Coordinates of C-alpha atoms and ligand atoms in Angstrom, one line a residue:
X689 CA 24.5 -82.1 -82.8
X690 CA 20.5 -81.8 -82.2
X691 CA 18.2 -82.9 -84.9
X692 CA 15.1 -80.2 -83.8
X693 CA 12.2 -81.4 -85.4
X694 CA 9.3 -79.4 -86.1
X695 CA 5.9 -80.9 -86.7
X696 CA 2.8 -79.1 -87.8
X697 CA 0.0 -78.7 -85.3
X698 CA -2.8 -80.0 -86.8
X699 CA -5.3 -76.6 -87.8
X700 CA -8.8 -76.7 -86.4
X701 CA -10.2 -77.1 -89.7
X702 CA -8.7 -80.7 -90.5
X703 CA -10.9 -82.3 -92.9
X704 CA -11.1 -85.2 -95.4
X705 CA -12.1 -83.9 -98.7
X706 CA -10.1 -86.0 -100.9
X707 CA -7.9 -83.1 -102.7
X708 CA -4.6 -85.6 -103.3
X709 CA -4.8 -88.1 -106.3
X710 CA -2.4 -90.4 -105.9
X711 CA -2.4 -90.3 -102.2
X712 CA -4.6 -93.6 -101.8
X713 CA -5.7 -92.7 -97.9
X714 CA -7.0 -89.2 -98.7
X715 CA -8.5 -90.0 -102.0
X716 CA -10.7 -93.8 -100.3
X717 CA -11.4 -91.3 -96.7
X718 CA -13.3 -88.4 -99.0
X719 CA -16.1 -87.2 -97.5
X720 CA -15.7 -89.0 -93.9
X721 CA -16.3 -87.1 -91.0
X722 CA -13.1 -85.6 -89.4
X723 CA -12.0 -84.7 -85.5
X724 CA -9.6 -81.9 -85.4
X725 CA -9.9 -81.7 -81.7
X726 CA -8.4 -85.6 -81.7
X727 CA -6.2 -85.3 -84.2
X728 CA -4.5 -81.9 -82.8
X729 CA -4.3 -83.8 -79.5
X730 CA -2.9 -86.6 -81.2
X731 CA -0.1 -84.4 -83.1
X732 CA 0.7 -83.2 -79.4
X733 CA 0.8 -86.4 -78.3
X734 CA 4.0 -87.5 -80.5
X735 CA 5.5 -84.4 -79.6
X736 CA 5.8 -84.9 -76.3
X737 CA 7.1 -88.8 -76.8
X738 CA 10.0 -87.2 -79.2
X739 CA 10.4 -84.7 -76.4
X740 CA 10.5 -87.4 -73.9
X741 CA 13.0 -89.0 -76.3
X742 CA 15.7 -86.3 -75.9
X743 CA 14.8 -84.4 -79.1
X744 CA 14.4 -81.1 -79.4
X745 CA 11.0 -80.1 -80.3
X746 CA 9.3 -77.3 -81.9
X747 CA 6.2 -76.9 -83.9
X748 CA 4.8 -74.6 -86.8
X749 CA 1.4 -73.3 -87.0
X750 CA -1.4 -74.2 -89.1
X751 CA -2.6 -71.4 -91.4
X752 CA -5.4 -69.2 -91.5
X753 CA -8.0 -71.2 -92.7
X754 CA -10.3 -71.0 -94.8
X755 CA -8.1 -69.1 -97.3
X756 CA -10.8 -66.2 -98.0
X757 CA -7.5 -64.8 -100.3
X758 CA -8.2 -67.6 -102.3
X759 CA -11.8 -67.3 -102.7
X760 CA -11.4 -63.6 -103.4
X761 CA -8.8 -63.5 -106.2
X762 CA -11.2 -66.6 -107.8
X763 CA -13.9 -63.8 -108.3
X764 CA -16.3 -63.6 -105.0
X765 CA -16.7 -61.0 -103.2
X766 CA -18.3 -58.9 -100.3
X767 CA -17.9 -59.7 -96.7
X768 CA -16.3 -63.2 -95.5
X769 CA -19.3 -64.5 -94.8
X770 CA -21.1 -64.0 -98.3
X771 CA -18.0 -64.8 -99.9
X772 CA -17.6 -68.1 -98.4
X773 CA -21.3 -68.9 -98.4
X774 CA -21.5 -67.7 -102.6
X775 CA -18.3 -69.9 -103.0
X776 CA -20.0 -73.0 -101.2
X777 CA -22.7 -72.7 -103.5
X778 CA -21.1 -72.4 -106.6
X779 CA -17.7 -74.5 -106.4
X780 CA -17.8 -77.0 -103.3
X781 CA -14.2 -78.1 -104.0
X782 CA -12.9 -75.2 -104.4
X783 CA -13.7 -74.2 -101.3
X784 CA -12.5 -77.3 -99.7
X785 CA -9.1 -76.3 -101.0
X786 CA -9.1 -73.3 -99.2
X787 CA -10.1 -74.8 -96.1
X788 CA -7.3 -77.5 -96.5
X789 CA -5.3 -78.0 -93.5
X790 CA -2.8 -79.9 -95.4
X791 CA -0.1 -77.0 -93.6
X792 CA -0.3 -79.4 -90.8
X793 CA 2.6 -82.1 -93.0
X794 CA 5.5 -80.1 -92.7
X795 CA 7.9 -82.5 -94.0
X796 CA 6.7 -80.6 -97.1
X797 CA 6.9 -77.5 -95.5
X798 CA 10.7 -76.9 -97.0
X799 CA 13.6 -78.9 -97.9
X800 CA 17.0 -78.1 -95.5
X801 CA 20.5 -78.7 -95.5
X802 CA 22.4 -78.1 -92.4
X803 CA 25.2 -75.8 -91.9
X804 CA 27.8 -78.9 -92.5
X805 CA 26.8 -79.5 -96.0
X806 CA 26.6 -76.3 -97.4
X807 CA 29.2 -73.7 -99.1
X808 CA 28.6 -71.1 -96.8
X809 CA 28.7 -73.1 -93.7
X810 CA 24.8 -71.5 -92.5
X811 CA 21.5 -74.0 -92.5
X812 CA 19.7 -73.6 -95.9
X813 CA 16.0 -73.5 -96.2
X814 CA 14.0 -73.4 -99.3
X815 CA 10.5 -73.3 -98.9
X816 CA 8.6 -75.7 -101.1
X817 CA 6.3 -74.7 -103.7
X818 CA 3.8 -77.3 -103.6
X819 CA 2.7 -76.2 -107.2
X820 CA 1.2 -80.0 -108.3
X821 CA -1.9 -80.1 -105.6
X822 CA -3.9 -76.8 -105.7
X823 CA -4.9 -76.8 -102.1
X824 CA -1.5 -77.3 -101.4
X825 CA -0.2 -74.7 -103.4
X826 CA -1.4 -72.2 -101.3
X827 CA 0.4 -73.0 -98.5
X828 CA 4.0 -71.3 -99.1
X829 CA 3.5 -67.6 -98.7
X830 CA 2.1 -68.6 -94.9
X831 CA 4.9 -71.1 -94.3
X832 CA 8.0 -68.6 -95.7
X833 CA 6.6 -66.1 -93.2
X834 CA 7.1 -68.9 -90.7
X835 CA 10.4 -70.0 -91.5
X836 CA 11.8 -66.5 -91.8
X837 CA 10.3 -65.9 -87.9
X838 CA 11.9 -68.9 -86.8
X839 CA 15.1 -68.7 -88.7
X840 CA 15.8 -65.0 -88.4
X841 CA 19.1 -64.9 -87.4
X842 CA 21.3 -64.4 -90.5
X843 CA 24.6 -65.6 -89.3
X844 CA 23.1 -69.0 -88.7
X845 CA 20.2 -69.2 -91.3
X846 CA 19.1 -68.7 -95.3
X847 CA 15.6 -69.0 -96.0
X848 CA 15.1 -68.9 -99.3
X849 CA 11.6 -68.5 -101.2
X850 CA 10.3 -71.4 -103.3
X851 CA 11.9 -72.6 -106.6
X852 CA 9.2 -71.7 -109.5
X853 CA 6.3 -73.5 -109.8
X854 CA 6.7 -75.0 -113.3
X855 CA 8.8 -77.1 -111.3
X856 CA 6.7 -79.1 -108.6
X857 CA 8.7 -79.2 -105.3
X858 CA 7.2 -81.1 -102.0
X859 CA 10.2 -80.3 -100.1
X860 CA 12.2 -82.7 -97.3
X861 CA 9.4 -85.5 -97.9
X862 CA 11.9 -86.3 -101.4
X863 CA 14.9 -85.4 -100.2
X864 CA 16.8 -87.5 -97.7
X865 CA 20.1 -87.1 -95.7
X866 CA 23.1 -89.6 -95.2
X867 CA 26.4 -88.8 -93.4
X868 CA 27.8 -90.7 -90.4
X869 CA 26.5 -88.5 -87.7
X870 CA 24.6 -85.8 -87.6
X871 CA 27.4 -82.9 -87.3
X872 CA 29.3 -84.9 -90.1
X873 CA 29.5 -83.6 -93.9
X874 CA 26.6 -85.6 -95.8
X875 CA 25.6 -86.8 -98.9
X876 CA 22.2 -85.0 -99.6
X877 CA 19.7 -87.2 -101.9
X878 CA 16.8 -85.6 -103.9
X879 CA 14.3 -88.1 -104.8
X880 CA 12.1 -86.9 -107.9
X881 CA 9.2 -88.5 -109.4
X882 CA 8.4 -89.3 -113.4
X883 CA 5.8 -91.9 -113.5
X884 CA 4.9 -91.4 -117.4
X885 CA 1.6 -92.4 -118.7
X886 CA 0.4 -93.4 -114.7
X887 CA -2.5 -92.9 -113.2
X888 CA -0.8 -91.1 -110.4
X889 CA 1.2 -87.8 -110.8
X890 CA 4.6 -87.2 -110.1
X891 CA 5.0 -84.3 -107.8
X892 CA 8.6 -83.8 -107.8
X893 CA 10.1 -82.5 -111.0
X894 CA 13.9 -83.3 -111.0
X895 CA 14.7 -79.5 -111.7
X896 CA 13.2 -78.4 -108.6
X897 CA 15.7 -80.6 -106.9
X898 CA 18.5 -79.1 -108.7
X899 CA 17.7 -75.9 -108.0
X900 CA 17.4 -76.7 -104.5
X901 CA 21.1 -78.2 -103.9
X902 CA 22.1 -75.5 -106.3
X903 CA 20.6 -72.7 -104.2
X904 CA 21.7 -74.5 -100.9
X905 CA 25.5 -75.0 -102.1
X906 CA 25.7 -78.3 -101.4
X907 CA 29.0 -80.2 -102.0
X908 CA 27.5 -83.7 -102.6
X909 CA 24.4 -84.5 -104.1
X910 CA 22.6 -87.0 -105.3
X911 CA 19.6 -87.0 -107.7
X912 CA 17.8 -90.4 -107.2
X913 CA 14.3 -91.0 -109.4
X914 CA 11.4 -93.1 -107.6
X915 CA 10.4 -96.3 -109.4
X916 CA 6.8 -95.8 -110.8
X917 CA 5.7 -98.8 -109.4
X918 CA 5.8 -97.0 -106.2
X919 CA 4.1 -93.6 -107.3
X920 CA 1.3 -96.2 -109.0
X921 CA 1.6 -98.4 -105.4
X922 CA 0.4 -95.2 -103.5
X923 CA 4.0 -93.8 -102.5
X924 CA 3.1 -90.0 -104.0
X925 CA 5.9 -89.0 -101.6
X926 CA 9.3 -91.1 -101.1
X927 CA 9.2 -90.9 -97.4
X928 CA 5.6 -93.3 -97.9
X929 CA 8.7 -95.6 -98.9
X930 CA 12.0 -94.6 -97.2
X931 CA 13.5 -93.2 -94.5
X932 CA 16.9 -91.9 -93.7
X933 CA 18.8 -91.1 -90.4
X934 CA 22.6 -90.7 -90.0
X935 CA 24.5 -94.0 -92.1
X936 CA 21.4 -95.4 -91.9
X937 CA 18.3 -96.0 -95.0
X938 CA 15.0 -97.7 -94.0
X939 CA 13.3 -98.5 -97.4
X940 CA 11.1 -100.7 -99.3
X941 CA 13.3 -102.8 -101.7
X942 CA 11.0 -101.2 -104.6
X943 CA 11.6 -97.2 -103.7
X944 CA 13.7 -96.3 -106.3
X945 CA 13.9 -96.7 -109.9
X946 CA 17.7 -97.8 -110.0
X947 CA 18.0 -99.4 -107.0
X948 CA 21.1 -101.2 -107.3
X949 CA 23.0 -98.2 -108.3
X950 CA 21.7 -96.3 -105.3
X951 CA 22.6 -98.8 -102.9
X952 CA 26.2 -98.9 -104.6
X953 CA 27.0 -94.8 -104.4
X954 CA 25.4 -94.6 -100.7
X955 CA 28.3 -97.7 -99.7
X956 CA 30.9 -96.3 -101.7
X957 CA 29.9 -92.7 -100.4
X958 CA 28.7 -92.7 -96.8
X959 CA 31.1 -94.1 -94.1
X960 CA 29.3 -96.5 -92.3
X961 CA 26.3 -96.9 -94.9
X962 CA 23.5 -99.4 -93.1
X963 CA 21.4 -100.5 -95.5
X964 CA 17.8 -102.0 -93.7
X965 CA 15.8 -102.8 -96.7
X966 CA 12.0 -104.7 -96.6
X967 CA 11.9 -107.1 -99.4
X968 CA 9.0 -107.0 -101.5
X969 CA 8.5 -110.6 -101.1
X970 CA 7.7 -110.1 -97.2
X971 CA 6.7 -106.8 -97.2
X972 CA 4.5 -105.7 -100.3
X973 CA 4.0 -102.2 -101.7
X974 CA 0.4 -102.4 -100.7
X975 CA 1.6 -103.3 -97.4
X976 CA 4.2 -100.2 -97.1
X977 CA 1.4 -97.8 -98.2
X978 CA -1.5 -99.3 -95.9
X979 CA 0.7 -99.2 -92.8
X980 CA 2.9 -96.5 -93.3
X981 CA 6.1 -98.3 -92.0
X982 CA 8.6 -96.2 -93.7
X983 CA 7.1 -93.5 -93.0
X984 CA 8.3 -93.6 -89.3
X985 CA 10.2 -90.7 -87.6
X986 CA 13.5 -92.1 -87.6
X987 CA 15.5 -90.5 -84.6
X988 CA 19.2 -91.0 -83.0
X989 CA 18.2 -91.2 -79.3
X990 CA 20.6 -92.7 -76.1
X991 CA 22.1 -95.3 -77.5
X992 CA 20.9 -95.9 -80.9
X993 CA 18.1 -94.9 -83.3
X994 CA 14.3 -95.2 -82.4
X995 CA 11.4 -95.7 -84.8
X996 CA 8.2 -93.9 -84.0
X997 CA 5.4 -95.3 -85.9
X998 CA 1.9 -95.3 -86.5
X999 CA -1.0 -97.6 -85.5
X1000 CA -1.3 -99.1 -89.1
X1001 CA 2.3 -100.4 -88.9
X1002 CA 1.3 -102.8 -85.8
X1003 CA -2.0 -103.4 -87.1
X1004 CA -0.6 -105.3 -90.2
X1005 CA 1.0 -108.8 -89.0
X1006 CA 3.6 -109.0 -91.9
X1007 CA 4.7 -105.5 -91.2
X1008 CA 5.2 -105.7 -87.3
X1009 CA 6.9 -109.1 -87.9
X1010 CA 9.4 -107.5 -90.4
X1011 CA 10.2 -105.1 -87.7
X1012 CA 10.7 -107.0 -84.6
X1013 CA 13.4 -108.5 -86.6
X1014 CA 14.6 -105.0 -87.5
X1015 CA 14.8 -104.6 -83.7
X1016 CA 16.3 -107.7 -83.3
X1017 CA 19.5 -107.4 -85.7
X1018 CA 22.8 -105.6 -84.0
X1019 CA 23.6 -105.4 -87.5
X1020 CA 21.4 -101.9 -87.6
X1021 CA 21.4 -99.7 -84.8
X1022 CA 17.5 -99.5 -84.7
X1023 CA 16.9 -100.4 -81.1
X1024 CA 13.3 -99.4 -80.3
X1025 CA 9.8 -98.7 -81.4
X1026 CA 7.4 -96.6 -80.5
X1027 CA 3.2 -96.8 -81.9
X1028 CA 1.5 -93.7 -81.7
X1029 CA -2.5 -93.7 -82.8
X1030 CA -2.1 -90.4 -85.4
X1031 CA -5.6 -92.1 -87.1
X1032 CA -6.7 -88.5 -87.9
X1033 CA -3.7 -87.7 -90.1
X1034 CA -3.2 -90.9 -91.4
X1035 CA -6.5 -90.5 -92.9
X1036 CA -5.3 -87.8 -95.1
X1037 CA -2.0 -90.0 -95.7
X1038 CA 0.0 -88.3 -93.0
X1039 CA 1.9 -90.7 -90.9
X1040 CA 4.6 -89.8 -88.4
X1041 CA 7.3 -88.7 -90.9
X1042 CA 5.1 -86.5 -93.2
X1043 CA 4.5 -84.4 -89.5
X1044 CA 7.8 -83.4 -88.6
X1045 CA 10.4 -81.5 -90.7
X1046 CA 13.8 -82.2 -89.2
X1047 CA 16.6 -79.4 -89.1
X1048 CA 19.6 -80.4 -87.9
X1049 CA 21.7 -77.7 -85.9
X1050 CA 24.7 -76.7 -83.6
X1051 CA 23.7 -76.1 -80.3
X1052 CA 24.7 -72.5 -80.7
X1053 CA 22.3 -72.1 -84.1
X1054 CA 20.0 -73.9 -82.1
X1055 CA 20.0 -71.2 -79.4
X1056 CA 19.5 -68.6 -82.3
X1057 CA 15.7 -70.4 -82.8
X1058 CA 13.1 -68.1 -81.6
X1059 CA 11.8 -69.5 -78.5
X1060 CA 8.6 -69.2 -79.1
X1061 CA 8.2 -72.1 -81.8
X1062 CA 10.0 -74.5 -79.0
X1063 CA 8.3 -77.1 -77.2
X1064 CA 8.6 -78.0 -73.6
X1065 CA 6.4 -80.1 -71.3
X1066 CA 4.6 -76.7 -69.8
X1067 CA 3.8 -75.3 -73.3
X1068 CA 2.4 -78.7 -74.3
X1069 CA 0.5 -78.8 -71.4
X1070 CA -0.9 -75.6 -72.4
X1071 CA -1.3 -76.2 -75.7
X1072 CA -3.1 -79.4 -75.1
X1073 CA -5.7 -77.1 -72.8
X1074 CA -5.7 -74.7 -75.7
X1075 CA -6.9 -77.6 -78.7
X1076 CA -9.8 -79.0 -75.8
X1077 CA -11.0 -75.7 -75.8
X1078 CA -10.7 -74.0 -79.2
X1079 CA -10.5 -76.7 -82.0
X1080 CA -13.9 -78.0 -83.4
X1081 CA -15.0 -81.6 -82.4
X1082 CA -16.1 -82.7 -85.7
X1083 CA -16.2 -81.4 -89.3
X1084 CA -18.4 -82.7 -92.3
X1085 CA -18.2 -82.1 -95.6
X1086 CA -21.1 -79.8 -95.7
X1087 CA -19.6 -77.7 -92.5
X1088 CA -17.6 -76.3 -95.1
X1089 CA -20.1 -73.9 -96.0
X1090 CA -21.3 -72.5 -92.8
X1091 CA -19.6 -69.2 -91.8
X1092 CA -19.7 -69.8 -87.8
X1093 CA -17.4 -72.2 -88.6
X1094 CA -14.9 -70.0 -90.5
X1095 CA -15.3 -67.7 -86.7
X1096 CA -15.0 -70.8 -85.1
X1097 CA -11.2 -71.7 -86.5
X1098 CA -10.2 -68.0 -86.7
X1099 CA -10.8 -67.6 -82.9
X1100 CA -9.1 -71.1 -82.6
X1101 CA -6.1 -70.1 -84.5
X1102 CA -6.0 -66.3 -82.6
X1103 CA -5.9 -68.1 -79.3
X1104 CA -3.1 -69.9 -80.5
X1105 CA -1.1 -66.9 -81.2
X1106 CA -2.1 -65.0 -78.3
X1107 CA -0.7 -67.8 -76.3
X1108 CA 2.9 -68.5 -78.5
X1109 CA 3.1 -64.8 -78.1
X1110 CA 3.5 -64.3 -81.8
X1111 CA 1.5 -61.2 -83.8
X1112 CA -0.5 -61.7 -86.7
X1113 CA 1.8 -59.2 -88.2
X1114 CA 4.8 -60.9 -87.3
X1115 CA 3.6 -63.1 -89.6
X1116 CA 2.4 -60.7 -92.6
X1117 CA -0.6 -60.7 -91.3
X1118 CA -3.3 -58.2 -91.4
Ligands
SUG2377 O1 -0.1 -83.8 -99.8 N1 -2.7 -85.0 -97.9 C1 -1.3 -84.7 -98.0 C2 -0.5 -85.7 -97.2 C3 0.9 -85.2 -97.2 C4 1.8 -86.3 -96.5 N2 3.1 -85.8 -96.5 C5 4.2 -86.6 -96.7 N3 4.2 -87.7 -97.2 N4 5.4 -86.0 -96.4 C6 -0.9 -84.7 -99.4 O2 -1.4 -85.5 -100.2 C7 -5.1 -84.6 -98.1 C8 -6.1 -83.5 -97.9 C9 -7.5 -83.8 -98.2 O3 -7.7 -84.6 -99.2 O4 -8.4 -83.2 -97.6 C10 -3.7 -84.2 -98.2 O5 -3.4 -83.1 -98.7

């Protein structure tokens, strides 16, 4: 069964404001000077390795940005222009939020369970709300109109709209997936956040995740809590910390609250359960965080698993030692590694896994995608064309306020549709 993934291409407006506390790369990168152009072609890049890997490949768009909606229901008004330049003015960060690219990490995009864990036998999809970070918050209505284009066909697919946003949900990056293969029954795992009294918020509420497996009628489900040392560490997602694929969990030995108990349902509960854990005493926190290691796409490929990593993880000596020996042991089926340069996302704290959301599908519910989100090595080549052209070189902080910018990523983005062959109104759009 084929595992498409789907990563966000990275909007021309990719910035680094520093709009995510708790997320220790965006929030020490505020204010640096950003290069959509690289990081788009960087996104691509690691694309077309997965493709090159035998995995399916599609992408979703980044969003129309800035979010003038945004800046309009906050009060200003007249034409785009005056209503972005007022907003500069007055509220800087504000207006960073709407320009937020953050669209671009769609392992929060949604949260999915396949067609063989679910009641009624279709793939479930329940767009997240992103209600804790308010430039992230905006990102659902754009992404729902997504899913529903890509996931149209109703014998195959639910998309469902977001849980309410009392209840924070950041979608697949907490939720993680165990069965022995991909087309077998699985044991779905939320992983919420609680962190009392931290520095750092939690961002997923527990009752989001209910509602999720509730909504998705999932047969066997899991509700796993993060330990706070890792929200506090840095980890303001669980896939900073773990990473599941088929029997198999990549994590830092400090992940999850009640570790023990975790580790003791997955081997009673998932045939062929393959534990590969980093122990904190070779391996810090600090060390997962900086380099990202766990937040590798981890992918079944021709004969085993692959791990696709970023710079970061080879760049830290304890880290890449800790994996060669991953590598090395035919106890895991972890064969090879692959180092991408994704600097630009990392920067924001997007690594390899937080690009890519992962539905799993039949080959005929994989034939029901609309083609036009797929990926092949002609449309990459295109698309890379497309970013050299469109997508702004550089972007400061004050850029943010200058309006031939805004017509700078608007034409960017139009070109983009023009040559998916998707409508603005496809999307809701005006
Ligand atoms: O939500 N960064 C994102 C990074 C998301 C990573 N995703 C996963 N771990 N799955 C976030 O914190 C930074 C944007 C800025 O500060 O300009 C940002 O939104």
């Amino acid at each position: 069964m084929p595992e498409l993934q789907l990563d966000g291409l990275v909007g021309p407006s990719h910035n680094y404001a520093g709009l995510s506390l708790g997320n220790l790369a965006a929030t020490s990168n505020a204010g640096a000077v950003s290069a959509p152009r690289a990081a788009a072609l960087q996104g691509l890049a690691k694309m077309r390795l997965v493709l090159g890997l035998g995995v399916p490949q599609g992408l979703l768009l980044p969003h129309d940005r800035p979010n003038l909606g945004l800046l309009r229901a906050m009060g200003f008004d007249g034409n785009d222009r005056a209503v972005l330049t007022a907003a500069h003015g007055e509220d800087a960060a504000l207006v960073a939020a709407a320009w937020s690219a953050s669209a671009m990490w769609t392992a929060n995009a949604a949260t999915v369970s396949p067609a063989a864990d679910t009641a009624d036998g279709r793939t479930h999809i329940t767009v997240a709300n992103l209600a804790t970070m308010p430039h992230r918050a905006q990102e659902w209505p754009a992404t729902l109109a997504q899913l529903r284009l890509a996931f149209a066909d109703p014998r195959h697919f639910v998309v469902h709209p977001p849980v309410p946003a009392s209840f924070g949900d950041e979608g697949a990056a907490n939720h993680m997936r165990l069965a022995p293969g991909h087309e077998a029954p699985g044991l779905e795992v939320f992983v919420y956040g609680e962190n009392p009294g931290g520095r750092f918020p939690a961002r997923q509420h527990p009752r989001a995740s209910a509602a999720v497996a509730r909504r998705h009628g999932l047969r066997r489900v899991l509700l796993a809590p993060q330990a706070d040392c890792a929200i506090e560490a840095g980890a303001f997602h669980n896939d900073v910390v773990a990473v599941a694929n088929g029997p198999v969990l990549l994590a830092h030995e400090q992940a999850f609250a009640d570790r023990d108990g975790l580790v003791a349902r997955l081997a009673a509960e998932v045939p062929g359960f393959c534990l590969v854990e980093a122990p904190a005493g070779e391996v810090s926190l600090e060390d997962a965080v900086g380099s990202y290691l766990f937040n590798a796409a981890l992918l079944s490929v021709e004969g085993g698993m692959a791990l696709v990593l970023p710079g970061e993880a080879q760049a830290n000596p304890r880290v890449w030692r800790w994996l060669q020996r991953v590598v090395q042991d035919p106890a895991n089926p972890i064969h090879t590694l692959h180092v991408r340069d994704l600097r630009e996302s990392m920067r924001n704290g997007g690594g390899p896994a937080c690009l890519r959301l992962r539905v799993q599908l039949s080959d005929a519910a994989l034939a029901a995608v609309d083609r036009r989100v797929l990926l092949d090595e002609a449309r990459l080549d295109a698309l890379e064309r497309l970013v050299e052209r469109w997508w702004p070189e550089r972007i400061a902080p004050a850029d943010l306020g200058n309006p031939d910018l805004m017509d700078q990523c608007r034409a960017a983005r139009r070109a983009l549709l023009d040559a998916l062959g998707i409508a603005p109104r496809e999307l809701g759009e005006a």
